mmCIF file of C-alpha atoms in Angstrom:
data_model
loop_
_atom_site.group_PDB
_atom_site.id
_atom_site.type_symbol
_atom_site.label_atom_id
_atom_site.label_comp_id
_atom_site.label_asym_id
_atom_site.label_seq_id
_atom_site.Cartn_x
_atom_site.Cartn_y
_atom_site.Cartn_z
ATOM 1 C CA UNK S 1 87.848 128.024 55.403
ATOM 2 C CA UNK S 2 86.375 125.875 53.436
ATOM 3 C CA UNK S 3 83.456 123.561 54.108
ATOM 4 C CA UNK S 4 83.478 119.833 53.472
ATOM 5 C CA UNK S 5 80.988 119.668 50.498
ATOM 6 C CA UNK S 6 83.315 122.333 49.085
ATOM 7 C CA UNK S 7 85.748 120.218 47.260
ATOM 8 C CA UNK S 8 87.962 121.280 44.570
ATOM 9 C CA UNK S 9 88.127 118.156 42.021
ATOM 10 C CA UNK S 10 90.078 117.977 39.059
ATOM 11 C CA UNK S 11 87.916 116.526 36.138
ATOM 12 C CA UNK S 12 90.964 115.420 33.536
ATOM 13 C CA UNK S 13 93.145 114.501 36.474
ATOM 14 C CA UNK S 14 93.667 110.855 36.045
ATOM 15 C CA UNK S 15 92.979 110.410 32.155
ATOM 16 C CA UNK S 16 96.860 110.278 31.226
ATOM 17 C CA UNK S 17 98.666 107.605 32.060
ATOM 18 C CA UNK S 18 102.936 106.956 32.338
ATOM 19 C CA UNK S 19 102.128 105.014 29.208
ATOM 20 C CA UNK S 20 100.412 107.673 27.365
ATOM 21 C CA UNK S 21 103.616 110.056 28.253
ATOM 22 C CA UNK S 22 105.754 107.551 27.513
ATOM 23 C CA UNK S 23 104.492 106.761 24.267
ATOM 24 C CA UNK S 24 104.201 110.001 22.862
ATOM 25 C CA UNK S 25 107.574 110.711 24.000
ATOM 26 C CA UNK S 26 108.984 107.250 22.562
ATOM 27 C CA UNK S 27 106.841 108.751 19.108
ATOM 28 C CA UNK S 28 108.106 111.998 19.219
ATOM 29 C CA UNK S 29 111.536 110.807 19.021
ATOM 30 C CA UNK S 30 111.089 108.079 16.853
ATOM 31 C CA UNK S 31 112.407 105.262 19.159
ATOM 32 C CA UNK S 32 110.987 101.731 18.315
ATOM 33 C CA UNK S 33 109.667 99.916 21.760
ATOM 34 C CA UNK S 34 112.040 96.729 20.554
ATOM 35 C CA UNK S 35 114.829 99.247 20.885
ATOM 36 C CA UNK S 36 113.664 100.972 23.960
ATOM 37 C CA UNK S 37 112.687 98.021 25.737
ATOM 38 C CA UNK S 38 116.736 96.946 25.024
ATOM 39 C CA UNK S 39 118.055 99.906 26.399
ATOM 40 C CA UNK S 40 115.871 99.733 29.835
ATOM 41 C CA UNK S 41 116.952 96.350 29.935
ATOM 42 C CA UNK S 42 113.262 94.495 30.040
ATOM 43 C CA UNK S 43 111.596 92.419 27.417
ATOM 44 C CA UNK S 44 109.487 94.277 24.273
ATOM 45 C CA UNK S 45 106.302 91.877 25.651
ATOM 46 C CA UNK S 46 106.322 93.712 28.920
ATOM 47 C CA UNK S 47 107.097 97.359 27.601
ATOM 48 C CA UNK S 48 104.327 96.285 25.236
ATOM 49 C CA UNK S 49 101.960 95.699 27.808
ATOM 50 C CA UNK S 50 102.667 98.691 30.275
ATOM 51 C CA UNK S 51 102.141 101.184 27.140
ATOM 52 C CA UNK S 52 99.122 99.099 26.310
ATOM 53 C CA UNK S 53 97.414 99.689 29.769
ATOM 54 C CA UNK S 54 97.645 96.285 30.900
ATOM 55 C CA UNK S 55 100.444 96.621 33.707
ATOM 56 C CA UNK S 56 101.756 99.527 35.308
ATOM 57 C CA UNK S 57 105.124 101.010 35.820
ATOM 58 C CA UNK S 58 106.882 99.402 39.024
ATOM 59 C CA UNK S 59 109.400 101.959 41.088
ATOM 60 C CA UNK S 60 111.868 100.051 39.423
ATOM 61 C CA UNK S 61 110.849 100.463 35.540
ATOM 62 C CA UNK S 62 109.933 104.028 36.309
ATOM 63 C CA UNK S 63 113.610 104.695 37.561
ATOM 64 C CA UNK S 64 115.157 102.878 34.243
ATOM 65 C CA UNK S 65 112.856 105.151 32.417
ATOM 66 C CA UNK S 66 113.992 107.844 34.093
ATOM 67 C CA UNK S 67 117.786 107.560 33.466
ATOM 68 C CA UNK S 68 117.053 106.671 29.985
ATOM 69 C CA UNK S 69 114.710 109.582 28.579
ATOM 70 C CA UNK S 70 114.998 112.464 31.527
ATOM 71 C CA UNK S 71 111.081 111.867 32.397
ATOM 72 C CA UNK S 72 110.634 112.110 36.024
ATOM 73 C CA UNK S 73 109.964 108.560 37.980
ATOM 74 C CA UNK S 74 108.019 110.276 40.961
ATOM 75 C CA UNK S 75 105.511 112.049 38.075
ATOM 76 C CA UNK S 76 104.900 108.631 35.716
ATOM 77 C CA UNK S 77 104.465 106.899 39.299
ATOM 78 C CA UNK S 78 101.948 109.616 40.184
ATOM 79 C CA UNK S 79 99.941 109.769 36.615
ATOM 80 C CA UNK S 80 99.744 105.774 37.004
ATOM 81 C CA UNK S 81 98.360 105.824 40.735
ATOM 82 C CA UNK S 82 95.561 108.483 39.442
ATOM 83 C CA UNK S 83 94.806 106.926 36.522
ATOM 84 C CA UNK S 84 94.511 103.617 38.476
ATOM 85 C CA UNK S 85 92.097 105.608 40.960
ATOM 86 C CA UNK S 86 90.266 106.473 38.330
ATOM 87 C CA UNK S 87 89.632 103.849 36.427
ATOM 88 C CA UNK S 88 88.962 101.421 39.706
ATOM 89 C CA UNK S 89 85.587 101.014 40.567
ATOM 90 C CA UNK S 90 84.613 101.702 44.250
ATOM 91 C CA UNK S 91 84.385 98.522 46.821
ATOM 92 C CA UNK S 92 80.632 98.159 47.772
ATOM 93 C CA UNK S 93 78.827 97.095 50.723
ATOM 94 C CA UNK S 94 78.536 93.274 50.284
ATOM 95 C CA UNK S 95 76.769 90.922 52.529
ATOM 96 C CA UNK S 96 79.191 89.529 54.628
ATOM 97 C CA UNK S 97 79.365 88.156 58.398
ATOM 98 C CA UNK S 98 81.391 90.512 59.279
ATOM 99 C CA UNK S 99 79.360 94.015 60.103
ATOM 100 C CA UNK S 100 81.671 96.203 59.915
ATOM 101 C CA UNK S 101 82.827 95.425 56.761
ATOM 102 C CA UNK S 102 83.466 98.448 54.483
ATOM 103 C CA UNK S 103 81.964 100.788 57.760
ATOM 104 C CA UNK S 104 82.684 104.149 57.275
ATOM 105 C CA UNK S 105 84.296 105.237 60.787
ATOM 106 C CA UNK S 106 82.218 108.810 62.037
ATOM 107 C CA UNK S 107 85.205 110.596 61.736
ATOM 108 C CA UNK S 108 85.913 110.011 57.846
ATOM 109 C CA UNK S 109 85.262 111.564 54.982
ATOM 110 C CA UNK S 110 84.528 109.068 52.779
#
């Protein structure tokens, strides 16, 4: 069995992106975003900004995307929440009125 401080981390999960698969695919088969962004039916700003790392795929997008290229919804989805994870900074103690604010409970792992 193993022990708590025995934790089996991943140290490249969370450094791709949807966007980064996305855009390689869109590259690899020479599709122009203006063109893609037609045929998933949203504008080229927002495609622009989801492949730029400044919004992230909704269930929605992720499902267009799917029925459009074959790439699976439930893996962009995933890469997006881990590189989100990563890429988040950690909530810190603050001093607040409320005590119990950001209190690990015994049980947890955290």
């Amino acid at each position: 069995m193993l022990k708590h401080k025995n934790k089996i981390i991943l140290s490249d999960a969370g450094e791709t992106s949807a966007a980064d698969m996305l855009a390689e695919t869109l590259a690899m088969h020479k599709i122009k975003q203006t063109e893609f962004a037609v045929r998933i039916g949203v504008s080229q700003k927002h495609l622009s900004r989801v492949l730029n790392k400044k919004a992230f795929m909704s269930p929605d997008l992720a499902l267009r995307i799917e029925l459009v290229t074959g790439l699976s919804a439930r893996l962009m989805l995933r890469l997006d929440t881990n590189y989100q994870l990563l890429h988040t900074n950690k909530p810190e103690h603050s001093v607040t009125d409320n005590e119990l604010f950001l209190e690990s409970y015994d049980w947890s792992i955290g």
